[in-house]
XYZ file of C-alpha atoms in Angstrom:
347
model
C 0.148 15.497 20.038
C 0.845 14.287 23.436
C 2.840 11.283 24.297
C 3.834 8.905 21.340
C 1.646 5.784 20.890
C 3.391 2.509 21.072
C 3.545 0.525 17.970
C 4.253 -3.159 17.352
C 5.424 -4.511 13.962
C 4.360 -8.100 13.004
C 7.012 -9.599 10.372
C 9.533 -7.102 11.430
C 12.366 -8.938 10.104
C 10.932 -9.141 6.392
C 11.519 -6.362 3.701
C 8.239 -4.500 4.682
C 8.846 -5.015 8.276
C 12.146 -3.484 7.757
C 10.736 -0.582 6.359
C 8.312 -0.109 8.979
C 10.774 -0.195 11.719
C 12.730 2.510 9.869
C 9.841 4.809 9.424
C 8.984 4.566 13.098
C 12.543 5.690 14.098
C 11.713 9.372 14.518
C 8.194 9.384 14.096
C 6.539 12.405 15.692
C 3.447 10.596 16.991
C 4.292 6.664 17.362
C 7.166 4.755 18.668
C 8.276 1.200 18.338
C 7.271 -0.459 21.608
C 7.620 -4.419 19.906
C 8.652 -6.566 16.934
C 7.707 -9.976 16.169
C 8.937 -12.562 13.731
C 8.970 -16.385 13.203
C 10.105 -18.863 15.414
C 13.604 -18.647 13.988
C 14.013 -15.422 15.023
C 11.841 -15.327 18.044
C 14.005 -14.765 21.239
C 16.979 -13.318 19.417
C 17.793 -9.391 19.759
C 16.366 -7.817 16.385
C 19.695 -6.758 15.424
C 20.846 -10.493 15.125
C 17.683 -11.884 13.661
C 17.313 -9.373 10.760
C 19.084 -9.288 7.644
C 19.005 -5.580 7.403
C 18.619 -4.500 3.621
C 18.212 -0.932 3.714
C 21.659 0.287 4.105
C 23.471 0.806 7.137
C 22.390 -1.179 10.192
C 18.935 -1.579 11.895
C 17.931 1.419 13.981
C 19.061 1.413 17.758
C 15.391 1.696 19.112
C 14.863 -1.766 17.555
C 18.356 -3.304 17.264
C 18.459 -4.411 21.097
C 14.692 -5.271 21.050
C 14.278 -9.074 21.712
C 11.971 -10.549 18.835
C 8.843 -11.908 20.236
C 6.356 -14.769 18.610
C 3.754 -13.371 16.794
C 1.216 -13.650 19.470
C -0.989 -10.751 21.282
C 0.393 -12.503 24.492
C 2.774 -10.054 26.177
C 2.567 -7.462 23.487
C 2.439 -3.987 24.784
C 1.180 -1.564 21.997
C -1.514 0.512 21.167
C -1.832 -0.528 17.719
C -0.036 -3.060 15.668
C 1.366 -2.741 12.044
C 1.369 -6.073 10.175
C 3.990 -6.677 7.618
C 3.448 -10.590 7.828
C 3.412 -13.128 4.862
C -0.539 -13.771 3.716
C -0.088 -17.351 4.700
C -0.158 -16.917 8.097
C -1.524 -13.263 8.416
C -5.238 -14.144 8.549
C -5.302 -16.226 11.590
C -2.737 -13.919 13.351
C -4.330 -10.846 12.450
C -7.845 -12.274 13.869
C -6.355 -13.303 17.094
C -4.622 -9.559 17.742
C -8.362 -8.337 16.744
C -9.907 -10.819 19.323
C -7.336 -9.592 21.735
C -8.574 -5.595 21.289
C -5.659 -4.522 19.513
C -6.362 -2.175 16.272
C -4.359 -4.015 13.425
C -3.497 -2.028 10.332
C -2.254 -4.829 7.778
C 0.026 -4.739 4.557
C -0.994 -8.580 4.149
C -3.726 -9.584 1.370
C -5.364 -12.102 3.683
C -8.455 -9.834 4.924
C -8.517 -7.469 2.567
C -11.856 -8.505 0.846
C -13.519 -9.451 4.170
C -16.727 -7.379 4.182
C -16.034 -6.154 7.652
C -12.560 -4.823 6.749
C -11.955 -1.717 5.200
C -9.060 -1.668 2.245
C -7.801 1.858 2.599
C -5.985 4.534 0.492
C -6.557 7.527 2.858
C -6.325 10.049 -0.291
C -9.053 8.181 -1.887
C -11.744 6.239 0.498
C -11.154 7.740 4.209
C -14.725 7.445 5.031
C -14.420 3.583 4.893
C -12.601 3.648 8.170
C -16.095 3.862 9.702
C -16.204 -0.180 9.539
C -13.252 -0.006 12.406
C -15.509 0.987 15.031
C -18.234 -1.374 13.735
C -15.741 -4.362 13.891
C -14.929 -3.275 17.326
C -18.376 -3.780 18.637
C -18.333 -7.192 17.244
C -14.932 -8.650 17.850
C -13.462 -5.979 20.502
C -10.646 -5.297 18.036
C -10.436 -4.026 14.374
C -8.407 -5.104 11.214
C -7.818 -2.205 8.650
C -5.923 -3.117 5.324
C -3.747 -1.541 3.103
C -3.985 -2.482 -0.754
C -1.707 -4.412 -2.857
C 1.256 -2.291 -4.046
C 0.230 -2.120 -7.532
C -3.429 -1.549 -7.090
C -2.414 1.818 -4.836
C -0.501 2.943 -7.642
C -3.607 2.127 -10.258
C -6.028 3.743 -7.831
C -4.290 6.795 -7.042
C -3.734 7.246 -11.053
C -7.305 6.597 -11.507
C -8.925 8.439 -8.597
C -8.543 12.229 -10.565
C -10.398 10.609 -13.347
C -13.114 8.964 -11.423
C -15.836 11.945 -12.240
C -15.286 11.222 -16.240
C -17.346 7.790 -15.400
C -14.418 5.125 -16.030
C -16.056 2.241 -17.658
C -13.392 -0.191 -18.264
C -9.558 -0.322 -17.135
C -6.892 -2.420 -18.860
C -3.589 -2.206 -16.890
C -0.092 -4.147 -17.718
C 2.469 -3.889 -14.933
C 6.179 -4.247 -14.820
C 7.069 -4.952 -11.043
C 10.026 -4.677 -9.427
C 12.097 -7.484 -7.772
C 11.428 -6.272 -4.307
C 7.819 -6.748 -4.571
C 8.795 -10.809 -3.998
C 10.529 -10.402 -0.782
C 13.878 -11.451 0.264
C 15.611 -13.734 -1.371
C 12.797 -13.333 -3.868
C 13.284 -14.189 -7.400
C 16.571 -16.330 -8.106
C 19.000 -14.113 -10.198
C 19.414 -16.410 -13.056
C 15.566 -16.467 -13.626
C 15.603 -12.646 -13.212
C 18.497 -11.419 -15.466
C 18.122 -10.894 -19.210
C 14.245 -11.861 -18.491
C 10.825 -10.712 -17.853
C 8.751 -13.241 -15.864
C 5.064 -12.952 -17.326
C 3.484 -14.129 -14.440
C 3.178 -13.329 -10.657
C 0.893 -15.669 -8.556
C -2.258 -13.784 -7.225
C -1.302 -10.540 -8.701
C -3.488 -10.065 -11.392
C -6.542 -10.919 -9.400
C -5.656 -8.714 -6.538
C -5.586 -5.566 -9.188
C -8.978 -6.948 -10.701
C -10.587 -7.036 -7.290
C -9.113 -4.433 -4.981
C -10.074 -1.323 -6.892
C -13.774 -2.087 -6.998
C -13.952 -2.264 -3.161
C -11.942 0.866 -2.795
C -14.059 3.139 -4.837
C -17.146 1.474 -3.495
C -19.663 3.085 -1.448
C -19.737 2.453 2.388
C -22.947 1.020 3.918
C -23.337 -0.669 7.494
C -22.881 -3.776 6.358
C -19.650 -3.276 4.420
C -18.473 -2.036 1.171
C -20.800 -2.137 -1.831
C -18.361 -2.444 -4.898
C -18.045 0.008 -7.580
C -19.475 -0.855 -11.059
C -15.891 -1.108 -13.115
C -14.198 -3.567 -15.048
C -10.578 -3.874 -14.433
C -8.498 -6.380 -16.779
C -4.718 -6.904 -15.751
C -1.907 -8.714 -16.733
C 1.500 -8.826 -14.687
C 5.284 -9.047 -15.507
C 8.158 -8.991 -13.339
C 11.175 -7.286 -14.436
C 14.615 -6.813 -13.322
C 14.318 -3.750 -11.380
C 15.214 -3.258 -7.773
C 12.009 -0.832 -6.731
C 9.148 0.627 -8.496
C 6.442 -0.779 -10.111
C 5.417 0.756 -13.461
C 1.874 0.513 -14.777
C 0.608 1.190 -18.208
C -2.912 1.845 -18.115
C -6.138 2.465 -20.653
C -9.158 3.985 -19.508
C -12.394 4.102 -21.371
C -14.630 6.806 -19.807
C -18.357 7.951 -20.282
C -16.975 11.440 -20.584
C -14.222 12.222 -23.234
C -11.525 14.755 -22.412
C -8.527 15.784 -24.539
C -4.809 15.018 -23.401
C -4.187 18.660 -21.808
C -7.640 18.570 -19.738
C -6.550 14.998 -18.751
C -3.302 16.205 -17.613
C -4.640 19.051 -15.718
C -7.204 16.869 -13.988
C -4.449 14.544 -12.920
C -2.119 16.905 -11.651
C -4.857 19.222 -9.683
C -5.904 16.175 -7.801
C -6.738 17.408 -4.318
C -5.728 15.164 -1.134
C -8.705 14.551 1.108
C -6.379 14.211 3.917
C -4.219 17.457 3.526
C -6.053 19.283 6.564
C -5.132 16.399 8.874
C -0.982 17.146 8.922
C -0.232 13.759 8.871
C 3.603 13.136 8.929
C 3.560 10.478 5.988
C 1.459 12.517 3.602
C 2.628 14.516 0.799
C 0.864 17.465 -0.719
C 0.515 15.925 -3.701
C -0.029 12.485 -4.149
C -0.262 12.262 -7.859
C 2.020 14.194 -10.101
C 2.300 14.366 -13.943
C 5.397 14.623 -15.673
C 5.606 16.277 -18.901
C 8.617 14.317 -20.358
C 7.278 11.802 -22.587
C 10.420 9.394 -21.420
C 9.191 9.579 -17.592
C 8.089 8.281 -15.190
C 11.366 5.806 -14.845
C 11.518 3.790 -11.733
C 15.470 4.608 -10.983
C 14.652 8.381 -11.722
C 10.999 8.925 -9.944
C 10.373 6.196 -7.294
C 11.536 8.385 -4.619
C 9.213 11.215 -5.461
C 7.558 12.741 -2.372
C 9.923 10.483 -0.181
C 8.533 7.355 -2.158
C 4.886 8.589 -1.305
C 3.911 10.293 -4.805
C 2.725 8.412 -7.684
C 4.590 9.650 -10.813
C 2.291 9.794 -13.910
C 3.129 10.346 -17.469
C 2.735 9.664 -21.150
C -1.072 10.843 -20.739
C -2.482 10.889 -24.403
C -5.671 9.415 -26.250
C -6.070 6.187 -27.927
C -7.835 5.950 -31.607
C -10.788 5.025 -29.993
C -11.187 8.025 -27.525
C -9.718 5.999 -24.432
C -7.226 7.644 -22.462
C -3.514 6.183 -21.892
C -1.198 6.867 -19.112
C 1.970 5.455 -17.206
C 1.849 5.341 -13.568
C 4.915 4.621 -11.200
C 4.501 3.651 -7.482
C 7.140 2.924 -5.260
C 6.087 -0.426 -4.170
C 7.614 -1.004 -0.554
C 7.181 2.629 0.515
C 4.073 3.948 -0.907
C 2.925 0.607 -1.949
C 3.482 -1.050 1.520
C 5.180 0.143 4.383
C 4.488 3.913 3.920
C 0.762 3.173 2.964
C 0.145 1.219 5.945
C 1.792 3.766 8.321
C -0.362 6.537 6.644
C -3.378 4.537 7.281
C -2.277 4.338 11.096
C -1.843 7.997 11.042
C -5.026 8.870 9.665
C -6.744 6.808 12.234
C -4.797 8.540 15.377
C -6.139 11.857 13.820
C -9.567 10.728 13.573
C -9.560 9.266 17.084
C -10.227 5.895 15.551
C -7.066 3.880 17.286
């Protein structure tokens, strides 16, 4: 692959930023060249600025780097991975785009912008064609990673798309780490379930329509699919569990549906991407699985595990899906997009 590509991580001190920094430590294609943070962190060595939450210590490649302000000025990198909070992401990412950078973002701020592709590489890699169109208009480009629960839902739905899904109902049980650090107060979380997460239901109901939509020169035409979501925060550290019901035009029995899910071919297998897994979706036969504690790290956290595939009395399909929210649903998914763009000469 030649010399490694320099990568800057925006919002590097947060939970997702730390995951990105850790993933870049020994990456065969990319190397960490800059980290940015808030005004409180800027000017400090990363090792002092970060409250490292992943065990051990921050990687040496990052620990002595001076945290820079989140500005394109003075950033020496070919690609930018954004783990910024959405409240500041839209302005910052567009400034980096205007400066000629390719920004691959985990933030929600630009996901539904018609110019910006919303990518799960195993599902809609063709939508990356929007990146060169952006460059012609803005000099750089923004590409986004979906919401952490959306990724789990869409990877579970993708094998079922040939059945003509008409309506999807999903209830999520989302891990505490999805709220960032320090996140939910312990006295709110312990012995409790919080039945509301601001903005989550809207993301789950809107983002899949773009992901499964058709690419056009002017943007993406949304898929015709009705998604209804209810989102809950539960006292689990990592791993979002989704209970899904799918109404389809074509009906299959449980065994046929399980086989379809378990044999889903990855559209990116031929590219040899370092973060990709051979099977992005795996079906578990044990009726008590998947479980966050036991299954969230499947495929190094990049595999969505599915279980309890069954038919309802009305003939709909039901299933449970588990996604590692900070790896597959955030940092790992973002890095995988950058790898896909590198493999297609789109960086």
